[in-house]
Short mmCIF file of C-alpha atoms and ligand atoms in Angstrom, two decimals:
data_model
loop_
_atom_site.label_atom_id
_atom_site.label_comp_id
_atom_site.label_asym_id
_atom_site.label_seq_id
_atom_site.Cartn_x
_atom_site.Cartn_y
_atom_site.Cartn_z
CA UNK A 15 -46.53 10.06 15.13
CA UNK A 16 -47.02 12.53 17.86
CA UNK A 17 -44.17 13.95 19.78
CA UNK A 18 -44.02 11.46 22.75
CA UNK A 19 -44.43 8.74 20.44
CA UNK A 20 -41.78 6.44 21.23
CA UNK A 21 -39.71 5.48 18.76
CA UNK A 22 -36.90 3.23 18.12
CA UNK A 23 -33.72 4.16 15.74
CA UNK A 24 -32.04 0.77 14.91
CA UNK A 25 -28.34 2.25 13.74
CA UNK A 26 -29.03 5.32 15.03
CA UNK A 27 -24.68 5.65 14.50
CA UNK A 28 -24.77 4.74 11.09
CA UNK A 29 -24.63 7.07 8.11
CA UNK A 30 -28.70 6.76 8.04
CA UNK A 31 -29.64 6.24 11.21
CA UNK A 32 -27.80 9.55 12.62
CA UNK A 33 -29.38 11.27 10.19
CA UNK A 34 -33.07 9.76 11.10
CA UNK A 35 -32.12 10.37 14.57
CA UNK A 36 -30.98 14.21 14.10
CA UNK A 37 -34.49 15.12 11.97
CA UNK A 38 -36.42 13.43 14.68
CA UNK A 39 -34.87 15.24 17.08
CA UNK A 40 -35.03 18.39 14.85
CA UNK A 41 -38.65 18.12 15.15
CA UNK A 42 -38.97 17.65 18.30
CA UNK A 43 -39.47 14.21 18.98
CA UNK A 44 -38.44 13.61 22.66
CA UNK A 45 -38.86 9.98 23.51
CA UNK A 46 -36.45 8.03 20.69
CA UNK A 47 -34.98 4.86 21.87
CA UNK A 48 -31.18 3.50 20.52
CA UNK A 49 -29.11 0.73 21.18
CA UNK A 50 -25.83 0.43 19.72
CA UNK A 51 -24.77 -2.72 18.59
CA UNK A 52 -22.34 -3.65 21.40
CA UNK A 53 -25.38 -3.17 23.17
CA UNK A 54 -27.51 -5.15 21.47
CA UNK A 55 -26.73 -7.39 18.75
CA UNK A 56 -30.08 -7.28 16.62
CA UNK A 57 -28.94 -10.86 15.09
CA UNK A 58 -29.48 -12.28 18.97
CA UNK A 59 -33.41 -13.37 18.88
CA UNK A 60 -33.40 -13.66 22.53
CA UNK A 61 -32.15 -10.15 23.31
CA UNK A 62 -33.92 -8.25 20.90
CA UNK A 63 -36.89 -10.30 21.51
CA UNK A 64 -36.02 -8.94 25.31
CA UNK A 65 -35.60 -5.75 24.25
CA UNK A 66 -39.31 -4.85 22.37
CA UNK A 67 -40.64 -6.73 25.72
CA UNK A 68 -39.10 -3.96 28.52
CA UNK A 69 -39.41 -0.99 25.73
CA UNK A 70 -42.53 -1.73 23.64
CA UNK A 71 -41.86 1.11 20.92
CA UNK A 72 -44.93 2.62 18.92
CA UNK A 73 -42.64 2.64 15.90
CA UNK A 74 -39.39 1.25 14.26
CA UNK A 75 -36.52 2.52 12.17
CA UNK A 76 -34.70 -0.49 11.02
CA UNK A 77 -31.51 1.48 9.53
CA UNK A 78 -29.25 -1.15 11.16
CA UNK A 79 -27.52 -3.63 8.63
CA UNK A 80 -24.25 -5.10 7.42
CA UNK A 81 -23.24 -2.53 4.54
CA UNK A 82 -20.31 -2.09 2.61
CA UNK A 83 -18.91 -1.19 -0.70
CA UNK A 84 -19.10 -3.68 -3.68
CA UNK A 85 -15.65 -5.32 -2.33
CA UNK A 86 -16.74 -5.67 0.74
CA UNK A 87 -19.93 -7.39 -0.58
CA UNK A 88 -18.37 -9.64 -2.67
CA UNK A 89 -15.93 -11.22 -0.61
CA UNK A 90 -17.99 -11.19 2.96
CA UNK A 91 -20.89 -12.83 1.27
CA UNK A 92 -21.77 -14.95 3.58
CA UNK A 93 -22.02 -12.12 6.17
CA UNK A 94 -23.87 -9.95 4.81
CA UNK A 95 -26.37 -12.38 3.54
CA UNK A 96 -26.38 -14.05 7.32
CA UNK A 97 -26.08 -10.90 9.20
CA UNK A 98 -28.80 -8.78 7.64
CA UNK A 99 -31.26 -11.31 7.36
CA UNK A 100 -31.28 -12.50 10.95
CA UNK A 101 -31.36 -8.08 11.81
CA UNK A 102 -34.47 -8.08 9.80
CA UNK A 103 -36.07 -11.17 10.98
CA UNK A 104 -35.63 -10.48 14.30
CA UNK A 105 -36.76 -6.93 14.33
CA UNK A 106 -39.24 -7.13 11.75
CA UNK A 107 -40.75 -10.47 13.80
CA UNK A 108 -40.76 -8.81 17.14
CA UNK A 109 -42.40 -5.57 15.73
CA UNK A 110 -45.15 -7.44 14.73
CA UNK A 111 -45.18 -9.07 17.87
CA UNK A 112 -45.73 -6.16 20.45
CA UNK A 113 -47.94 -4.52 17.86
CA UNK A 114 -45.59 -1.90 16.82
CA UNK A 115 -47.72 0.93 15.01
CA UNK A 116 -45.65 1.44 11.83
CA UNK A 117 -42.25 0.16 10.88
CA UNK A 118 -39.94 1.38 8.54
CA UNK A 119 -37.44 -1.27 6.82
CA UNK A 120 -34.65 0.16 4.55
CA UNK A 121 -33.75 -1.89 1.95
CA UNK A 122 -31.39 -0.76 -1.77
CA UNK A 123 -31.60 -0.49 -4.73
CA UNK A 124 -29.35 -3.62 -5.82
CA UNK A 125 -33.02 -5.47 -5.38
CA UNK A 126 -33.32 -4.62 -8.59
CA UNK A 127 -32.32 -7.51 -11.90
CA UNK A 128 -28.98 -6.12 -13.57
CA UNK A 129 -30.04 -5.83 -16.47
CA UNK A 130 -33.36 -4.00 -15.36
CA UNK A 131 -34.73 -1.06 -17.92
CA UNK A 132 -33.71 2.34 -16.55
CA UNK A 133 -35.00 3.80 -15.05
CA UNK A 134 -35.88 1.15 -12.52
CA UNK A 135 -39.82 1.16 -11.66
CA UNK A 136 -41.07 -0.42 -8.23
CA UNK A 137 -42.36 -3.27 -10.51
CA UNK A 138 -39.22 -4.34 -12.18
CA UNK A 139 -38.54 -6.52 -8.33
CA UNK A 140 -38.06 -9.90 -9.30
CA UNK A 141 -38.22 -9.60 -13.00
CA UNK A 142 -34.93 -10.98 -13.73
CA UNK A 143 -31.30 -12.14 -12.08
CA UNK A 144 -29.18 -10.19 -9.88
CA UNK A 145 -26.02 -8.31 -10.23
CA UNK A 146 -23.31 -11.18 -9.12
CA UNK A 147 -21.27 -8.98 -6.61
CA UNK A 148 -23.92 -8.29 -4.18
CA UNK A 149 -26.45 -10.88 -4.78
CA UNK A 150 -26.21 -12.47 -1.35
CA UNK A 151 -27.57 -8.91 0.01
CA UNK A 152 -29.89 -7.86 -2.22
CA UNK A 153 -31.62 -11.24 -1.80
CA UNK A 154 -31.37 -10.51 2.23
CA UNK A 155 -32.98 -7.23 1.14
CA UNK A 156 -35.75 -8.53 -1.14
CA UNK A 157 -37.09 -11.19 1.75
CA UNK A 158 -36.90 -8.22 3.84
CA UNK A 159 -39.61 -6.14 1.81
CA UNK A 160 -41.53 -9.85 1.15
CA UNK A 161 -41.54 -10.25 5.11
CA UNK A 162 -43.15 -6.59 5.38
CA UNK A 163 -45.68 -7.30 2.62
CA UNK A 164 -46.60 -11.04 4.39
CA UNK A 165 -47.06 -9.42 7.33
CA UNK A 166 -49.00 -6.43 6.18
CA UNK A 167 -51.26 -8.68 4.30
CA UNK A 168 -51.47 -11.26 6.85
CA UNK A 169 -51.43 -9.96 10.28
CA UNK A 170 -52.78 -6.39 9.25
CA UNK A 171 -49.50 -4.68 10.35
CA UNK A 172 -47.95 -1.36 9.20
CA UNK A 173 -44.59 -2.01 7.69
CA UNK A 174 -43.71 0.11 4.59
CA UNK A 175 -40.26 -0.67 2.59
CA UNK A 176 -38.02 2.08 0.74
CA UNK A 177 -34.97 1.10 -1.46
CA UNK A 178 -32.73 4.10 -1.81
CA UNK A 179 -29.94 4.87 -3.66
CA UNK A 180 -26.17 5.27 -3.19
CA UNK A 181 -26.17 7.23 0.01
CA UNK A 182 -23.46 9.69 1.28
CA UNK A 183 -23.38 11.80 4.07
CA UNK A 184 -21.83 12.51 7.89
CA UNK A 185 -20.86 9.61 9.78
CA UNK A 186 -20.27 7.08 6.54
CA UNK A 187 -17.62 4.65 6.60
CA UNK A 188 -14.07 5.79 4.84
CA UNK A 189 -12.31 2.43 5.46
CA UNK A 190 -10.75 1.92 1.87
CA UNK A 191 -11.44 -1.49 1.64
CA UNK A 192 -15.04 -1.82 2.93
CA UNK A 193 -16.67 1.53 1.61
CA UNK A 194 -18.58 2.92 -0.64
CA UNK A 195 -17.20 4.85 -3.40
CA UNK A 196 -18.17 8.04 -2.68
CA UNK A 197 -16.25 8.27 0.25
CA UNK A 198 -13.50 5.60 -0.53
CA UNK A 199 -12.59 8.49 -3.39
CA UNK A 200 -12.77 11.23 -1.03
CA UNK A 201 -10.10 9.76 0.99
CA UNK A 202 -7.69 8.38 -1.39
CA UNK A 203 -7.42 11.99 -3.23
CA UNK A 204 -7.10 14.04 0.16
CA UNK A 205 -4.51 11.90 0.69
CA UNK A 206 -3.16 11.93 -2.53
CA UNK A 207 -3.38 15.87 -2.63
CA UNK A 208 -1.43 15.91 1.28
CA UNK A 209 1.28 13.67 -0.26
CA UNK A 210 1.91 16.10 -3.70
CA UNK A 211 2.08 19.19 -0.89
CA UNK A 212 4.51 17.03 1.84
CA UNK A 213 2.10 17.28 4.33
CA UNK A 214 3.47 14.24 5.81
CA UNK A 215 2.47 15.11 9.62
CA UNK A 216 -1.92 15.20 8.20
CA UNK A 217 -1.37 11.66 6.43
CA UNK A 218 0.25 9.70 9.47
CA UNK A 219 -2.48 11.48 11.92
CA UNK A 220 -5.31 10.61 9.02
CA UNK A 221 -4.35 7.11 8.77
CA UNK A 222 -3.24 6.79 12.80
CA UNK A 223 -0.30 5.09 11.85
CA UNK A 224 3.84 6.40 13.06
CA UNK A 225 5.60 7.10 9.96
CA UNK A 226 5.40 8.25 6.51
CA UNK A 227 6.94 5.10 5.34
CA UNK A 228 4.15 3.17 6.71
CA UNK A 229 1.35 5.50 5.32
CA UNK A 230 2.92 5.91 1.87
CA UNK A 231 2.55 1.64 1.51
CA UNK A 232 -0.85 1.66 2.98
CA UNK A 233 -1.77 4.07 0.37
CA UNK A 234 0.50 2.26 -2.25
CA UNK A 235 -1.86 -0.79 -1.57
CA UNK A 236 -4.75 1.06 -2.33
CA UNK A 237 -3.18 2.97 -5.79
CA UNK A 238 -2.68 6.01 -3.96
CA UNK A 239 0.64 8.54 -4.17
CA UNK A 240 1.31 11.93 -4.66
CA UNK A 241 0.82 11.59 -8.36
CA UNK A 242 -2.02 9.37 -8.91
CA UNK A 243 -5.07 7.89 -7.42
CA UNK A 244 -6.55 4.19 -8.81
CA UNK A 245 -9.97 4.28 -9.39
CA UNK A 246 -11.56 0.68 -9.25
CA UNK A 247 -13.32 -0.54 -12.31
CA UNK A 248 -13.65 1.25 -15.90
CA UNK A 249 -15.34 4.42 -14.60
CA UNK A 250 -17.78 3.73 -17.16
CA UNK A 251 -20.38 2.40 -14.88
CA UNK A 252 -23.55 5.19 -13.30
CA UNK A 253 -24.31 5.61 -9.84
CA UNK A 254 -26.80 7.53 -8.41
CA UNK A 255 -25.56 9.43 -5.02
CA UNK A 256 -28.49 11.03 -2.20
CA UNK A 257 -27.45 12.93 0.23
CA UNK A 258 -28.19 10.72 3.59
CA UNK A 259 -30.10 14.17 5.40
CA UNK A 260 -31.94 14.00 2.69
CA UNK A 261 -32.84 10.22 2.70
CA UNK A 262 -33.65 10.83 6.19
CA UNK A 263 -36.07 13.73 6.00
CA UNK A 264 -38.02 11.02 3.28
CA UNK A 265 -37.96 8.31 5.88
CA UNK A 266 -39.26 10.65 8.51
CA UNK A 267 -41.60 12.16 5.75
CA UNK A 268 -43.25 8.86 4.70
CA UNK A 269 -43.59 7.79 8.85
CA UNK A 270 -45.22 10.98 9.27
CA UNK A 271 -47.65 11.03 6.43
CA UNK A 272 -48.21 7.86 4.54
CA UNK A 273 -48.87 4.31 5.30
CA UNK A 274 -48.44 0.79 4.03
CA UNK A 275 -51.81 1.05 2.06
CA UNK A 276 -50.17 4.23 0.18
CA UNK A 277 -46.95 2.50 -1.08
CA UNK A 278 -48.30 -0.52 -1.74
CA UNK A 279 -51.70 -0.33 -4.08
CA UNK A 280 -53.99 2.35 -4.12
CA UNK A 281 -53.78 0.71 -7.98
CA UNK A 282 -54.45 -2.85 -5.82
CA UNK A 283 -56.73 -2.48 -3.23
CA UNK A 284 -57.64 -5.88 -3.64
CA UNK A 285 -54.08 -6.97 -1.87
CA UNK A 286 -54.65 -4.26 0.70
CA UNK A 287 -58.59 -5.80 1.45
CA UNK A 288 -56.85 -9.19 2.09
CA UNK A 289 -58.59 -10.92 -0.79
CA UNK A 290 -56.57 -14.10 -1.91
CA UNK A 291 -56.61 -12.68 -5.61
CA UNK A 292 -53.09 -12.62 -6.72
CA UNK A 293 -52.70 -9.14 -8.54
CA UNK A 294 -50.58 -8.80 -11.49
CA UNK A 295 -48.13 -6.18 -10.01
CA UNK A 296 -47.26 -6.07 -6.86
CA UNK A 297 -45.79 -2.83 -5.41
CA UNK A 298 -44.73 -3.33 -1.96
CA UNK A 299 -41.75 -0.60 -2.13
CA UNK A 300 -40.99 2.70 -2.43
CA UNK A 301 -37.92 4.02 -4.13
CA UNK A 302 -35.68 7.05 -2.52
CA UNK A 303 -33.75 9.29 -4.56
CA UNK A 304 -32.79 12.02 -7.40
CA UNK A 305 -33.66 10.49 -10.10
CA UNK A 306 -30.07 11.83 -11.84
CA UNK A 307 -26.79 9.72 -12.17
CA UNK A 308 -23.47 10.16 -13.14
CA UNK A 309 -20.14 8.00 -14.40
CA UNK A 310 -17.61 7.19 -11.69
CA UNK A 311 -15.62 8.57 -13.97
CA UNK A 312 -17.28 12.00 -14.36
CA UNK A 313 -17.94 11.30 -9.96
CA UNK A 314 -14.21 11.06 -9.10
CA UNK A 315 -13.14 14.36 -11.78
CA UNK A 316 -15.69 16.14 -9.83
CA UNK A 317 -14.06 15.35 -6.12
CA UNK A 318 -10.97 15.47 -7.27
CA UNK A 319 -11.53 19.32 -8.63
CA UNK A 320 -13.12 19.74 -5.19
CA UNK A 321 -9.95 18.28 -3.11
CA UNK A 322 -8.16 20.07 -5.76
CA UNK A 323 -6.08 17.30 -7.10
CA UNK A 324 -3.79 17.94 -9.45
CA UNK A 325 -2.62 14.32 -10.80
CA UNK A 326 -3.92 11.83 -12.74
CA UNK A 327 -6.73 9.11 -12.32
CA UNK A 328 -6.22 5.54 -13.20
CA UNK A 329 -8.53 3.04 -13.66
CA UNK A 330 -7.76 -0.03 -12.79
CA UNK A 331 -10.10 -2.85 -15.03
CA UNK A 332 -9.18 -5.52 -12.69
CA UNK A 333 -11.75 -4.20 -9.98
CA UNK A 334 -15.27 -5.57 -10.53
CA UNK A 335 -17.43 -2.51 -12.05
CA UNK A 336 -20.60 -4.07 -10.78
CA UNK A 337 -24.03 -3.25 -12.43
CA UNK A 338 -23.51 -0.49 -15.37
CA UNK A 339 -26.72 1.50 -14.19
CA UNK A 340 -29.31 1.62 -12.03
CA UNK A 341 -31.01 4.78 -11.72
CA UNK A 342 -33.91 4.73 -9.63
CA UNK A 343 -37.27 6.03 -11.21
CA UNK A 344 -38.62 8.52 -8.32
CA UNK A 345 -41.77 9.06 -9.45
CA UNK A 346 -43.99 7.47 -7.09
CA UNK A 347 -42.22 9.26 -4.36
CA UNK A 348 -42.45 12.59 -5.69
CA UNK A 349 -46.11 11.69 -5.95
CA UNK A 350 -46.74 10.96 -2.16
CA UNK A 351 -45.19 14.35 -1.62
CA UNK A 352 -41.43 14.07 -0.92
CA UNK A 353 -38.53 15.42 -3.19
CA UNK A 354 -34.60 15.76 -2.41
CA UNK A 355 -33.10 18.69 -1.81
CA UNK A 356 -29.64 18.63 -2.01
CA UNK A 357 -27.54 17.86 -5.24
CA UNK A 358 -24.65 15.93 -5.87
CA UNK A 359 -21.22 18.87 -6.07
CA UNK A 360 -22.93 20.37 -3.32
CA UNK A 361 -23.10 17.47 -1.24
CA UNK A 362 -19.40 16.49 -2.37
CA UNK A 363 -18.46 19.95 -0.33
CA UNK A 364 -20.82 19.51 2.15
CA UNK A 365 -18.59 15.86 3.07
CA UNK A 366 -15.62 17.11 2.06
CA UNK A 367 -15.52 19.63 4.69
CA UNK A 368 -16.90 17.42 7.20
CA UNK A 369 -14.36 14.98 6.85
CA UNK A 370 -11.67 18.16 6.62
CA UNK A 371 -13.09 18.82 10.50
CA UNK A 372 -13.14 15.33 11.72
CA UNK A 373 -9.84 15.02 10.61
CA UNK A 374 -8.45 18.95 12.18
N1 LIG B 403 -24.94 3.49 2.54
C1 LIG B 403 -25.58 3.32 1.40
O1 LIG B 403 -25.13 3.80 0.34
C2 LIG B 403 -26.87 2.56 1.37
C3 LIG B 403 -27.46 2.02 2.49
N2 LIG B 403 -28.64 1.34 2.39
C4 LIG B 403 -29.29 0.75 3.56
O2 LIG B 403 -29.54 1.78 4.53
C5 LIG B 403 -29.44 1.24 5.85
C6 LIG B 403 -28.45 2.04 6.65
O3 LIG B 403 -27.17 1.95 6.04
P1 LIG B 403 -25.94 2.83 6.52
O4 LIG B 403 -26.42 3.87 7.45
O5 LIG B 403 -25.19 3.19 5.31
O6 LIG B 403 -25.08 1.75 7.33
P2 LIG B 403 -23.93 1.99 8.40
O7 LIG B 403 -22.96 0.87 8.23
O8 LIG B 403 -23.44 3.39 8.36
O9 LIG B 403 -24.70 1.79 9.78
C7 LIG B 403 -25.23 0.55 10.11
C8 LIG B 403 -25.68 0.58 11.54
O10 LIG B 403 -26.17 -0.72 11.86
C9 LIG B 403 -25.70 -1.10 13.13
N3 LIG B 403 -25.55 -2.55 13.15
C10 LIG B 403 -24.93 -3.34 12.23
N4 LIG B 403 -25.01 -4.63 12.60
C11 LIG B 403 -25.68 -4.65 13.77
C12 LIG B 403 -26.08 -5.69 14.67
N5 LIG B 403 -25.80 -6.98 14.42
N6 LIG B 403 -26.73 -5.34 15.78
C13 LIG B 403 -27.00 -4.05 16.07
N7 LIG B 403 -26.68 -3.03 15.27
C14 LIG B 403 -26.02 -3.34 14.14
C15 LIG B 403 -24.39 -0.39 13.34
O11 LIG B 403 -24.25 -0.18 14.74
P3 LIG B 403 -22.94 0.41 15.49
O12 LIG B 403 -22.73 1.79 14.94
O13 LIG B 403 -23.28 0.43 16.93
O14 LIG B 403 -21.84 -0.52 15.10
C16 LIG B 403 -24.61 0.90 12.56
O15 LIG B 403 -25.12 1.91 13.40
C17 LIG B 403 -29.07 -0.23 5.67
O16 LIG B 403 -30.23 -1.01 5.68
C18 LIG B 403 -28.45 -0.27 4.29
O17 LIG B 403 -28.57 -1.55 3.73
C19 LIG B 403 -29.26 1.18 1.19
C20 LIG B 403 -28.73 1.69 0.06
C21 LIG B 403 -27.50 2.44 0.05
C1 LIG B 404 -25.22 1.09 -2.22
C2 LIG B 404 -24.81 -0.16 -2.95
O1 LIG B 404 -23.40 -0.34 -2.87
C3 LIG B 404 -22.86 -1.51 -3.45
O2 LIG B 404 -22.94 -1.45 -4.84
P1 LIG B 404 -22.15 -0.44 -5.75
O3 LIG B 404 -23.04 0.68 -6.13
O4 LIG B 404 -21.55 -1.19 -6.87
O5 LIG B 404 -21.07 0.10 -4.70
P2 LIG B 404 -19.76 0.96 -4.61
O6 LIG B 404 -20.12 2.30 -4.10
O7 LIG B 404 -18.78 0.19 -3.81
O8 LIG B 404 -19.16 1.05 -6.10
C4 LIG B 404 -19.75 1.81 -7.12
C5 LIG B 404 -18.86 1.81 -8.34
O9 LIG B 404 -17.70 2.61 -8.03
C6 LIG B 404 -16.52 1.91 -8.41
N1 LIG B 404 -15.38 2.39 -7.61
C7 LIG B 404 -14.35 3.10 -8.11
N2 LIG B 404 -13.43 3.33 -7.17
C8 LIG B 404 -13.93 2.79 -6.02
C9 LIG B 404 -13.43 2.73 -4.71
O10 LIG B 404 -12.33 3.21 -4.39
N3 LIG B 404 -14.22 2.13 -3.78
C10 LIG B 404 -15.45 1.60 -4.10
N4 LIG B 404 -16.19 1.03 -3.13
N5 LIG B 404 -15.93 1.61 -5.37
C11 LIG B 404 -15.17 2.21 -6.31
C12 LIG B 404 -16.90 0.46 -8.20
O11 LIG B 404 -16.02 -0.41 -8.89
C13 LIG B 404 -18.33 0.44 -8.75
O12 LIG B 404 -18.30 0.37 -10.16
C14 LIG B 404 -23.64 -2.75 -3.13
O13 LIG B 404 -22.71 -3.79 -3.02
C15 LIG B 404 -24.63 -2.53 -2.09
O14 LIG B 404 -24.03 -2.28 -0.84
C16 LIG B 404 -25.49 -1.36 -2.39
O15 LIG B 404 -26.67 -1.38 -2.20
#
């Protein structure tokens, strides 16, 4: 990509996309093209097809999507399954389309079979069933990286995948309900910690509500007071947690140096020659990030000696725990070049004290 390339950041607001967006920018990339959504809803095929006609980008981001936490995935099911696949048609269609050089789709790890060996290789995709909570998605995700491959192989287009991690960074989404855990846990033990110390005036402002009353039984709802905070599940399951700079210098990193041909088969160059051989792997996906997990449990001790919490944790079994592990095997990545940086207590300071100054 050279520096007037023009480029398009779908969710440049999101957690990832504002992250691609700042390390483009960073490096001094000066013609990057956003939308938000209100803008332009990317499940509309007659706007966005609009849209690549009057800007014509040389190459996509596709960081927009309908995330959430494992809740939030189980219950809106139908959305996300709906929502994301119609964002990645369209886009993914139209990029083809007005011969977009290179696209980058971002997909997750939850492609991956619950029960899949750990760590999880590129090649464990569709070796098994899914994890029940967020099947609907990852099966959104998984025709996602199929549409870039079918494409690839049958149009000649260059459209690489990447399935990363548990993300965290600035600009995620603390809603209690909807997020992640990373940051649902941030929130409910600064709050926790603001109730022990009567700091009454930070909760109502945190939670934009007009009286203590009314925070302390929004918190209540969410096993939150100043003596306890409810962590969902048995704490026993792993999670692996990239920081999302980092996931974005690797997105920008694999744009800038590598191409479909490079993730998919230099061990297959019969599927990148177009022959109608069927190979017996097929890598079509790279995986993004450390390579190191931890418990929730031994995740919310760690935030909660960061907030510096002083009460207790409770887990509460009637939460779903979701898949037990799945710790992405990073080797092929580190191979093309690209390792993270940043690791996982520093990262929990790094957000904690952003969130402390969004909140100020
Ligand atoms: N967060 C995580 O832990 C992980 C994320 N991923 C994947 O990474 C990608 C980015 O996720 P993340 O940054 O966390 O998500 P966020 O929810 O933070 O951001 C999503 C972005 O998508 C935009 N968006 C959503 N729906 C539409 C729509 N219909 N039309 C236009 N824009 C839309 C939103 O726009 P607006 O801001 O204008 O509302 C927002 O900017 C996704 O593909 C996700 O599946 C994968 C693994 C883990
Ligand atoms: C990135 C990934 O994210 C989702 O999968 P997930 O990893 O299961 O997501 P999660 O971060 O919400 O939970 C991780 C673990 O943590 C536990 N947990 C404890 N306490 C809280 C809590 O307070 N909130 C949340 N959300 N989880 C909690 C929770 O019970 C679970 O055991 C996918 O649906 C899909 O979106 C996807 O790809």
């Amino acid at each position: 990509m050279d520096k007037q390339a023009k480029i398009y950041v779908a969710g440049h607001r999101g957690l990832v996309g504002s992250a691609i967006l700042n390390n483009l920018q960073g490096k001094g990339y000066n013609n990057i093209i956003t939308r938000t959504h209100k803008e332009l809803d990317l499940t509309n095929q007659l706007d966005v097809a609009s849209f690549f006609e009057e800007e014509k980008p040389e190459y996509v981001f596709l960081a927009a999507a309908k995330v959430g936490g494992i809740v939030a995935n189980n219950v809106y099911r139908a959305d996300f399954i709906y929502e994301n696949m119609m964002i990645q048609n369209n886009v993914i269609h139209q990029s083809y389309v007005h011969q977009v050089k290179k696209l980058l789709f971002l997909g997750s790890t939850c492609i991956y079979p619950k029960n899949a060996p750990q760590p999880m290789k590129e090649e464990y995709l569709l070796t098994d069933t899914l994890e029940y909570t967020n099947e609907p998605y990852a099966i959104a995700k998984i025709a996602g990286i199929k549409m870039c491959e079918s494409y690839n192989l049958q149009y000649g287009t260059n459209f690489i995948s990447v399935m990363p991690t548990n993300l965290y960074g600035p600009n995620d989404n603390f809603d209690l309900e909807k997020s992640h855990v990373l940051p649902a846990l941030i929130r409910k033990i600064h709050s926790a910690k603001l109730l022990s110390e009567t700091k009454f005036d930070e909760v109502i402002k945190d939670l934009n509500v007009s009286n203590i009353e009314e925070a302390k039984a929004y918190l209540a709802k969410f096993g939150v007071s100043e003596n306890s905070v409810e962590v969902w599940g048995s704490g026993k399951p792993k999670r692996e947690f990239l920081w999302s700079e980092d996931m974005a210098d690797a997105c920008v990193f694999l744009m800038e140096n590598r191409d479909f041909g490079d993730v998919m088969a230099s061990r297959h160059p019969e599927l990148v020659s177009g022959s109608l051989k069927q190979p017996e792997i097929r890598n079509t996906h790279i995986n993004i990030g450390t390579g190191v997990d931890v418990s929730i449990k031994e995740l919310a001790e760690t935030i909660k000696d960061i907030v510096g919490f002083k009460g207790n944790l409770v887990f509460n079994t009637e939460k779903p725990d979701g898949t037990m592990r799945k710790l992405t095997d990073v080797s092929k990545l580190n191979r093309l070049g690209w390792k993270h940086k940043v690791e996982l207590k520093k990262g929990i300071e790094q957000i904690y004290n952003w969130y402390l100054e969004i909140n100020e």
